[in-house]
Coordinates of C-alpha atoms and ligand atoms in Angstrom, one line a residue:
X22 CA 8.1 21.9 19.5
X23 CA 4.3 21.8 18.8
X24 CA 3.9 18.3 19.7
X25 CA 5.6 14.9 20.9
X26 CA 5.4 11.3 19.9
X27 CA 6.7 8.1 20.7
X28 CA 7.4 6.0 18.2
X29 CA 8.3 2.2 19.1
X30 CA 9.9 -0.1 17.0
X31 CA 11.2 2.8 15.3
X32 CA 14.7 0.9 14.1
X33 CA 13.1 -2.0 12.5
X34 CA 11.8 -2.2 8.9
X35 CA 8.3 -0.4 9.2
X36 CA 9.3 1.6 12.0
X37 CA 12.4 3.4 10.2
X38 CA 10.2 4.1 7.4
X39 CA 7.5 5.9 9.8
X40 CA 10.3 7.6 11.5
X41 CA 11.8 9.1 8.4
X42 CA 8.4 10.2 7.5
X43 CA 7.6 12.2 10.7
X44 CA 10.9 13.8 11.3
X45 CA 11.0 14.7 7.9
X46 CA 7.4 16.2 7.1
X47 CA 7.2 17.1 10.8
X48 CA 10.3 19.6 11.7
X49 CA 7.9 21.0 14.4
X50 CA 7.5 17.5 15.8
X51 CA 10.0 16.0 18.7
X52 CA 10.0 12.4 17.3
X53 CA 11.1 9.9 20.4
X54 CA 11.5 6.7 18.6
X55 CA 11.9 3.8 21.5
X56 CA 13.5 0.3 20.8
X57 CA 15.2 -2.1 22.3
X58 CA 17.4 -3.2 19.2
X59 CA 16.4 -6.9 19.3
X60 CA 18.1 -8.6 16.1
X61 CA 15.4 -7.0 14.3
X62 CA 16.1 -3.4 15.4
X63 CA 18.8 -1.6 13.5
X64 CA 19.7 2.1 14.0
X65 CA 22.0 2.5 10.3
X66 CA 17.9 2.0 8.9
X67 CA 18.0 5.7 10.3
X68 CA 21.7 6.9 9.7
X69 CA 20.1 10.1 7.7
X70 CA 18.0 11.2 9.7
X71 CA 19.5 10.6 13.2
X72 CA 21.4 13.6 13.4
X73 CA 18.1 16.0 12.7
X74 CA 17.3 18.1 15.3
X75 CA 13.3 16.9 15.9
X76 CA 14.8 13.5 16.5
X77 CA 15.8 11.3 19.9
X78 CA 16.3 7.8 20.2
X79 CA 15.6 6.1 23.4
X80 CA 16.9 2.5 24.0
X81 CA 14.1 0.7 26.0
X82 CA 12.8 -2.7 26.3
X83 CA 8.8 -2.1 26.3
X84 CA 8.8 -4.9 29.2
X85 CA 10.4 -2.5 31.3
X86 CA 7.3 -0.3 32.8
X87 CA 9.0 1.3 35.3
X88 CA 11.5 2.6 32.5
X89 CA 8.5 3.6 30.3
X90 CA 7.0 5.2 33.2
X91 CA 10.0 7.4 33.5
X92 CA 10.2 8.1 29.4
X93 CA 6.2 9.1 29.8
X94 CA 7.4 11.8 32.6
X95 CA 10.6 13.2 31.0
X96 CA 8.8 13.6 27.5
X97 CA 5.3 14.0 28.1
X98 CA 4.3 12.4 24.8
X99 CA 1.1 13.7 22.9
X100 CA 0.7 10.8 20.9
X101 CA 2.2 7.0 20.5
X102 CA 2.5 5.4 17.3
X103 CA 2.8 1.7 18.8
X104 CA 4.8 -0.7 15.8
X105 CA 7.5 -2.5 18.3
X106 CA 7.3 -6.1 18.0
X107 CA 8.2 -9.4 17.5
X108 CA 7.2 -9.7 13.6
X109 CA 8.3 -13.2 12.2
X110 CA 5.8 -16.4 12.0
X111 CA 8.4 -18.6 11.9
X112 CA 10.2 -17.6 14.9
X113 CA 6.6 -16.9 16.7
X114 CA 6.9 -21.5 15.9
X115 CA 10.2 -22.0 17.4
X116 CA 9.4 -19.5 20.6
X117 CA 6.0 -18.3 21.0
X118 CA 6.5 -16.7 24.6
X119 CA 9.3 -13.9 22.9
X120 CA 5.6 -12.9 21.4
X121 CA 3.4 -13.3 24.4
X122 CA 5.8 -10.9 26.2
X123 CA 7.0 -8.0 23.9
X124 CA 3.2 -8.1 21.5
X125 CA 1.1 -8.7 24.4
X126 CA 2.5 -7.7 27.9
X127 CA 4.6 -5.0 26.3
X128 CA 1.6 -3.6 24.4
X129 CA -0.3 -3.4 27.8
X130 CA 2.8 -2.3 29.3
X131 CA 2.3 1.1 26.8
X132 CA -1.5 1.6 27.6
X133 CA -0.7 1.8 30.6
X134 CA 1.9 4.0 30.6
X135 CA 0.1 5.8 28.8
X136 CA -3.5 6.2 30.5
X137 CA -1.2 6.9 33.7
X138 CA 0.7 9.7 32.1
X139 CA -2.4 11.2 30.7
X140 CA -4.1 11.0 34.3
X141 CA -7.3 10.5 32.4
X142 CA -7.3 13.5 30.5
X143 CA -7.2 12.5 26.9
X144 CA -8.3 15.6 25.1
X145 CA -6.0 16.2 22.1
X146 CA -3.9 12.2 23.0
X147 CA -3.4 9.7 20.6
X148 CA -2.5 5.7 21.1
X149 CA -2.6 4.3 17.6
X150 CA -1.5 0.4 17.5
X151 CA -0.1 -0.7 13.8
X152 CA -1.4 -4.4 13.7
X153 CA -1.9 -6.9 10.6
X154 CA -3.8 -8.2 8.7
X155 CA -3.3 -12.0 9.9
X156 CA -5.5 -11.6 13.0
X157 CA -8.6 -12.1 10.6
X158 CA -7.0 -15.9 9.8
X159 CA -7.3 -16.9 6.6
X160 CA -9.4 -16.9 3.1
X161 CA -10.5 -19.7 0.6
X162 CA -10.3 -18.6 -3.4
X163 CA -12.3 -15.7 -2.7
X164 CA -13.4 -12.8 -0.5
X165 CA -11.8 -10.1 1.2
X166 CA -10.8 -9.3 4.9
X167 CA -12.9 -5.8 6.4
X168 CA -12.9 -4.2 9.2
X169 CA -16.1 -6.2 10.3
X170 CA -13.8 -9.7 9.8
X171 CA -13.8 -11.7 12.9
X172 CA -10.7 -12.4 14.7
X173 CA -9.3 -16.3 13.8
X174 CA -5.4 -15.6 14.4
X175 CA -3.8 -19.5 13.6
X176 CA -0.1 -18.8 14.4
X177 CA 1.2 -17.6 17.5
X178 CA 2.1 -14.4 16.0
X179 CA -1.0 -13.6 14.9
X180 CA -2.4 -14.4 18.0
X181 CA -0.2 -12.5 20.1
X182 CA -1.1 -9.8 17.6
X183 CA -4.7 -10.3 17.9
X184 CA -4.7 -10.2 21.8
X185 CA -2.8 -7.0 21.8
X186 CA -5.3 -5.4 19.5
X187 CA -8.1 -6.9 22.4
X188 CA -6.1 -4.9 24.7
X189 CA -6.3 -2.2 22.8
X190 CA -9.9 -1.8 22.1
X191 CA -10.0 -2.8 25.8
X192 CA -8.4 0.4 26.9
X193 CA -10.5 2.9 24.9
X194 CA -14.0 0.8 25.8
X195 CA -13.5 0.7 29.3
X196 CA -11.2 4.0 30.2
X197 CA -11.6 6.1 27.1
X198 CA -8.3 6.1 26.0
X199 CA -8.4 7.6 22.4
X200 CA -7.1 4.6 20.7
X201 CA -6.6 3.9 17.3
X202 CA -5.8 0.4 15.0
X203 CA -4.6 -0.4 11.4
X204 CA -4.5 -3.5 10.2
X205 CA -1.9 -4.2 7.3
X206 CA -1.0 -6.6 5.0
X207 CA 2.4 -7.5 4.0
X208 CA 4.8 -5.0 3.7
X209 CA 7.6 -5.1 1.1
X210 CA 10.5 -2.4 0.2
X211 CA 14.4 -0.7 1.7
X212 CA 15.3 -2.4 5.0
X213 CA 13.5 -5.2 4.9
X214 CA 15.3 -7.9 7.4
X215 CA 16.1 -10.9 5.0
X216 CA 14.6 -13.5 7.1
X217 CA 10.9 -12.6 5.3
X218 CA 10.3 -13.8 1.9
X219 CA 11.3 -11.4 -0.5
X220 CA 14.6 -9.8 1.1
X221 CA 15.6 -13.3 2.4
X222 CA 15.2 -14.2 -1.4
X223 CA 17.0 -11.5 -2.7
X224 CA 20.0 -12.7 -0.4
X225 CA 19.7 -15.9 -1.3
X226 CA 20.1 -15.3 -5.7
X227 CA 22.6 -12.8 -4.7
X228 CA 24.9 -15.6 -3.0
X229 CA 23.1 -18.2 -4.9
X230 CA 21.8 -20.1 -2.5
X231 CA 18.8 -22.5 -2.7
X232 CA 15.1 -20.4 -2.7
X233 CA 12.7 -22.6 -0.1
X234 CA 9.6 -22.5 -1.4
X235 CA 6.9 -23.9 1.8
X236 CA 4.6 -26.8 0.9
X237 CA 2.9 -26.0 -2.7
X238 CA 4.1 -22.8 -3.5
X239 CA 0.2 -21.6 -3.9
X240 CA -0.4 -19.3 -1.1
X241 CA -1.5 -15.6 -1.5
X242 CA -0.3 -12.7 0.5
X243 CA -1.5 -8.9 -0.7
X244 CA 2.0 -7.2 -0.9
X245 CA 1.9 -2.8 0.0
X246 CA 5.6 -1.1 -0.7
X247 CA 6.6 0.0 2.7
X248 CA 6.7 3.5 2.3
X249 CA 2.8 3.6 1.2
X250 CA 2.2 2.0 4.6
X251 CA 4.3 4.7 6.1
X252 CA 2.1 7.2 4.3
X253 CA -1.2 5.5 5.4
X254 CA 0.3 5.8 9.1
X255 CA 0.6 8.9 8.9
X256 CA -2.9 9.9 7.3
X257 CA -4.6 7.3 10.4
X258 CA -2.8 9.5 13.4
X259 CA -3.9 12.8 12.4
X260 CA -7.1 12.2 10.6
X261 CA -8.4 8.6 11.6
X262 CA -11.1 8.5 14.0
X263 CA -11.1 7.8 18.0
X264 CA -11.8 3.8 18.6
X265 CA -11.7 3.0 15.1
X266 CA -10.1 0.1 12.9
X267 CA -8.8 0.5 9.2
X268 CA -7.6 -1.9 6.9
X269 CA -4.7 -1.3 4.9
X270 CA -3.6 -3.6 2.0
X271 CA -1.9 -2.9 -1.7
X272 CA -5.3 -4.2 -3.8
X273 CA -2.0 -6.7 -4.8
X274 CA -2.5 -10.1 -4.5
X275 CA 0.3 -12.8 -5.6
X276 CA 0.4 -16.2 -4.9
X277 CA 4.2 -16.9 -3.9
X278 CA 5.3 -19.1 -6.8
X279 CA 4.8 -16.7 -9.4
X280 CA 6.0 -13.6 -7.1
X281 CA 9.0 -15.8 -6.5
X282 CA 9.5 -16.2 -10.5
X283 CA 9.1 -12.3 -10.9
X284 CA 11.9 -11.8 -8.6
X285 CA 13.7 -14.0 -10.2
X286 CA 13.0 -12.4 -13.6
X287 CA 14.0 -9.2 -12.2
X288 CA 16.8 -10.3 -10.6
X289 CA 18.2 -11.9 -13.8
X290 CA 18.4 -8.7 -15.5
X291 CA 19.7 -6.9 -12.9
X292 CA 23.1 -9.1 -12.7
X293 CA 23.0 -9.7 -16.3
X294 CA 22.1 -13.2 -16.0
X295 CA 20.6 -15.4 -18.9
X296 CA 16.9 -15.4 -18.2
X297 CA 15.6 -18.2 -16.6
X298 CA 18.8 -18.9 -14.4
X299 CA 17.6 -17.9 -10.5
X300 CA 14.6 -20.1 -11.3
X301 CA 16.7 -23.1 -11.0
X302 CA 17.5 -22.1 -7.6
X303 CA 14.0 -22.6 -6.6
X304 CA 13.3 -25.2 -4.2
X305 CA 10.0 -26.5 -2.2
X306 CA 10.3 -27.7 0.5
X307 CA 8.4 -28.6 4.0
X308 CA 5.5 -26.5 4.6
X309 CA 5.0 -23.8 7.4
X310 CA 2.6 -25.3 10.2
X311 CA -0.7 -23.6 10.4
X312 CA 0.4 -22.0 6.9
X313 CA -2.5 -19.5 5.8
X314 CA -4.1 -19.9 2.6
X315 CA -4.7 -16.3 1.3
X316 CA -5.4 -12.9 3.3
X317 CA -6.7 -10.4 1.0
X318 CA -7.5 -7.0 2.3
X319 CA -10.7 -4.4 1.8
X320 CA -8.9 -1.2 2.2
X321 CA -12.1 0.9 1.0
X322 CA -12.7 2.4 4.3
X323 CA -9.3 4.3 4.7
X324 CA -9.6 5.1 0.6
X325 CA -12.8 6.3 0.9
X326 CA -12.5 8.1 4.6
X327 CA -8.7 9.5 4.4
X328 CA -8.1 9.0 0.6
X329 CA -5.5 6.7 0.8
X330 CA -4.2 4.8 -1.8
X331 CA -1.2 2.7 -2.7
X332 CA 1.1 5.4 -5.1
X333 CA 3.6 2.6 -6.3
X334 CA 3.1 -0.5 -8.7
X335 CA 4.5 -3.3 -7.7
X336 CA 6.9 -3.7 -10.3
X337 CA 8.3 -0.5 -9.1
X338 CA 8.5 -1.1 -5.7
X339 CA 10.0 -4.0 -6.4
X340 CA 12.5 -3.2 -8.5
X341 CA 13.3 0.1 -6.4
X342 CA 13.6 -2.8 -3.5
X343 CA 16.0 -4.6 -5.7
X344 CA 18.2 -1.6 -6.5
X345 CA 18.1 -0.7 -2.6
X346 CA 19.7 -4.1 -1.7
X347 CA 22.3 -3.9 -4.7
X348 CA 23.4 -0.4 -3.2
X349 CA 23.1 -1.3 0.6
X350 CA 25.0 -4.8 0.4
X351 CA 27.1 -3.6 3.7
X352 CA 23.7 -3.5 5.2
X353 CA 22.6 -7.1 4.3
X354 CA 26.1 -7.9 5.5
X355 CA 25.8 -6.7 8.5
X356 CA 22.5 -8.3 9.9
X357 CA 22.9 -12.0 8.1
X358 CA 25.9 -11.6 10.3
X359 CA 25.8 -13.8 14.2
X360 CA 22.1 -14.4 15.0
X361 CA 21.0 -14.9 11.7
X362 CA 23.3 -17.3 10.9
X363 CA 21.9 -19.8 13.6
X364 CA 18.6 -18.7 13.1
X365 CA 19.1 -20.0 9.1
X366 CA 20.8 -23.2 9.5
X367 CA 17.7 -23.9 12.4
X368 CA 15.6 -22.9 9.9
X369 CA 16.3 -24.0 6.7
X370 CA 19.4 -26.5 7.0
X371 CA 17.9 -29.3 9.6
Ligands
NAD412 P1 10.5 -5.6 12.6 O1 10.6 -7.0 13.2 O2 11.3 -5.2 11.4 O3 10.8 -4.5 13.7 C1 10.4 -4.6 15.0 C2 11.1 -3.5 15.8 O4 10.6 -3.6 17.2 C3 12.6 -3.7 15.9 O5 13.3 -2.5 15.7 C4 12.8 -4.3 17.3 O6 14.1 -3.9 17.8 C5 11.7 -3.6 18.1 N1 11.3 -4.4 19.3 C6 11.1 -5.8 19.3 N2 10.8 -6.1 20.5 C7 10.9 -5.0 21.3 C8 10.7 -4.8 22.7 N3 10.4 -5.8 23.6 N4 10.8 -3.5 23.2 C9 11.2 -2.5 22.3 N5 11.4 -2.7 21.0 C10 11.2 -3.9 20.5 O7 8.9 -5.4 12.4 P2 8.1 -4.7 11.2 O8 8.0 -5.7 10.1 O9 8.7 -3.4 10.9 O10 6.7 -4.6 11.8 C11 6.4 -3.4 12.6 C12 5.0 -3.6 13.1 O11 4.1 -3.6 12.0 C13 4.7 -4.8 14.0 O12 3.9 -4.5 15.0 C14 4.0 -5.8 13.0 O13 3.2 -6.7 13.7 C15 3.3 -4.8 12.1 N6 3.0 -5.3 10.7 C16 4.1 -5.7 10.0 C17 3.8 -6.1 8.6 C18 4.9 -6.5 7.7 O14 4.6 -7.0 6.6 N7 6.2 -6.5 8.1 C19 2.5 -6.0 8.1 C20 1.5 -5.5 9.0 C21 1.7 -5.2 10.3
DAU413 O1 0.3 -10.1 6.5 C1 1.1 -9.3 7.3 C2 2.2 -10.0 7.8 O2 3.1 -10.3 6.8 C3 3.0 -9.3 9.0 O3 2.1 -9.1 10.0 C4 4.2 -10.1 9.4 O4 4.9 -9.4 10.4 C5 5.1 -10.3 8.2 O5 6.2 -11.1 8.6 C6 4.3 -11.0 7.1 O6 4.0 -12.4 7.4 P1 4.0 -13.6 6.4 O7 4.2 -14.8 7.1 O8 3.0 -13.5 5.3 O9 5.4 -13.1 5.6 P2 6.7 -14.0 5.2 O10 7.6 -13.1 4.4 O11 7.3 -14.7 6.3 O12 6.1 -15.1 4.2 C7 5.3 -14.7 3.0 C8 4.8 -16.0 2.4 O13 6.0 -16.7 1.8 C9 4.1 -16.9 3.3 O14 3.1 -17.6 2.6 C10 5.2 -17.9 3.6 C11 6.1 -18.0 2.4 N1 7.5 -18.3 2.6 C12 8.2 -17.5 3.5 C13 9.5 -17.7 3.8 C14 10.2 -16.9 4.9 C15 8.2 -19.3 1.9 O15 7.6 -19.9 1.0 N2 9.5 -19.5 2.2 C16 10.2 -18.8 3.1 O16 11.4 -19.1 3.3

């Protein structure tokens, strides 16, 4: 094999996606994808690949060092695409330590691992953190986040997030390490764990449940279909530069409302519905504390550095997301199974 690398998080939504990609595209790779299968972490996300001969998956928790430690020496990794985490706002509000641990102390827990491993010698390493686009806070009407943006994380998700990407930086300013750092903005698409707004939405018309809409209805989020962020990942690791940030975003702003009523649109016509009839489900309700207005992203750098672009409209994407659920309905079965359950009636039902 011509090269390894560890990817964490590999069995969660963005992580699958990324793994696909490499082991596909990649057969001279060896692909280590390391997770610890948290209720987020799914291995059927990878059942097509998992069999391929470039591939391995490792079950680790990344608070264990002395277990990465021994991955590090076994595999001797060239490269670490870093995406394990704990991903949901509204859980980061119900337990914000789960985040300080896995996003902050496990992140260190990798550089470390890593800077050990590599004994100093970095020529030709690669630690590339995948981070978000909520560590910049959040925008009035106008105006877009860049790579210049100062931090202003409100949740403590995007805090944790923004302290890992601190550590990060940390680690290359003051031992070299040849780091890298995207920041995204929200991801949409297959595998998407239906406790985030549009898969959890999709559930909900599919068993007709009530749509919560939080506080107004009016905030903005810039949607990217998932595999374009894979794409992007992969153009960052082999041609972004050492110590570097870009910004990644889908140049597709919606405020949730009228994504919400698109969905519904959508979703109309694909049970055959009269139009109009999931819109009835919709339902406001309290609003998310700390909720952030609008993030917005500049992705000019990566377009004009790497020539990235978003390939898929959002209509497509969404309806390919759409079809992906209809077809995959033992898959939404199986994780709104146990956890999720208590996690929704917490949620949504007190
Ligand atoms: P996800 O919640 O779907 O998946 C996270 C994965 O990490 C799961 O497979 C889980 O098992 C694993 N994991 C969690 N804690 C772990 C631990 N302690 N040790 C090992 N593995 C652990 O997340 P996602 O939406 O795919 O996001 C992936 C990354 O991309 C995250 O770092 C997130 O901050 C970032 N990001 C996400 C979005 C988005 O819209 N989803 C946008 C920008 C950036
Ligand atoms: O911007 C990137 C981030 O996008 C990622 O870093 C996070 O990991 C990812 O979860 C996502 O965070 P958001 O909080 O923006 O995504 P979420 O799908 O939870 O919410 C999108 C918007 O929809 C947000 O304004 C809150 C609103 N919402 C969400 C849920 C779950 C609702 O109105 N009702 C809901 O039930």
């Amino acid at each position: 094999m011509e090269k390894t690398i560890f990817i964490t998080g590999g069995a969660g939504f963005i992580g699958s996606h990324v793994v696909r990609l490499f082991v596909t595209k990649y057969p001279n790779y060896r692909i280590v994808n390391l997770d610890a299968l948290t209720y987020a972490g799914n291995l059927e996300n990878l059942r097509d690949i998992e069999n391929s001969n470039n591939y391995i998956f490792e079950k680790i928790n990344i608070l264990d060092a002395e277990g990465l430690a021994k991955l590090f020496q076994h595999y001797q990794p060239d490269g670490i695409i870093h995406l394990a985490a704990e991903s949901h706002v509204d859980r980061s509000i119900l337990s914000p330590l789960d985040f300080v641990y896995t996003n902050v102390i496990g992140t260190v827990n990798l550089l470390n691992a890593a800077k050990e491993s590599w004994k100093d010698n970095f020529e030709g390493k690669r630690f590339y953190h995948v981070s978000t686009d909520e560590v910049y806070g959040a925008l009035g009407e106008t105006g877009f986040f860049t790579e210049e943006t100062k931090y202003d994380p409100h949740s403590p998700y995007s805090a944790s997030k923004a302290s890992s990407d601190h550590f990060v930086r940390a680690y290359g300013d003051t031992y070299g390490l040849p780091v890298v750092i995207s920041n995204c903005s929200n991801n949409y698409g297959p595998n998407h764990f239906p406790e985030k707004l549009i898969p959890l939405f999709i559930n909900n018309i599919i068993e007709k449940k009530p749509l919560p809409v939080y506080g107004d209805g009016l905030y903005t989020r810039d949607w990217l279909f998932v595999k374009d962020h894979a794409i992007a990942i992969d153009l960052v690791y082999h041609k972004g530069a050492n110590h570097s940030t870009y910004n990644i975003g889908g140049f597709n702003e919606w405020k949730n409302i009228d994504l919400v009523k698109l969905l519904c649109q959508q979703m109309d016509k694909k049970l055959g519905n009269e139009p109009g009839t999931s819109d009835k489900l919709i339902t406001y309700i309290k609003d998310r504390p700390g909720h952030d207005r609008r993030y917005a992203i500049d992705a000019s750098r990566i377009n004009k550095e790497l020539g990235w672009k978003p390939s898929v409209t959002f209509e497509e994407g969404l309806q390919q997301t759409i079809d992906w659920y209809f077809e995959n309905q033992e898959w939404l079965r199986h994780v709104t199974s146990g956890e999720y359950q208590h996690y929704y009636a917490n949620q949504y039902e007190n």
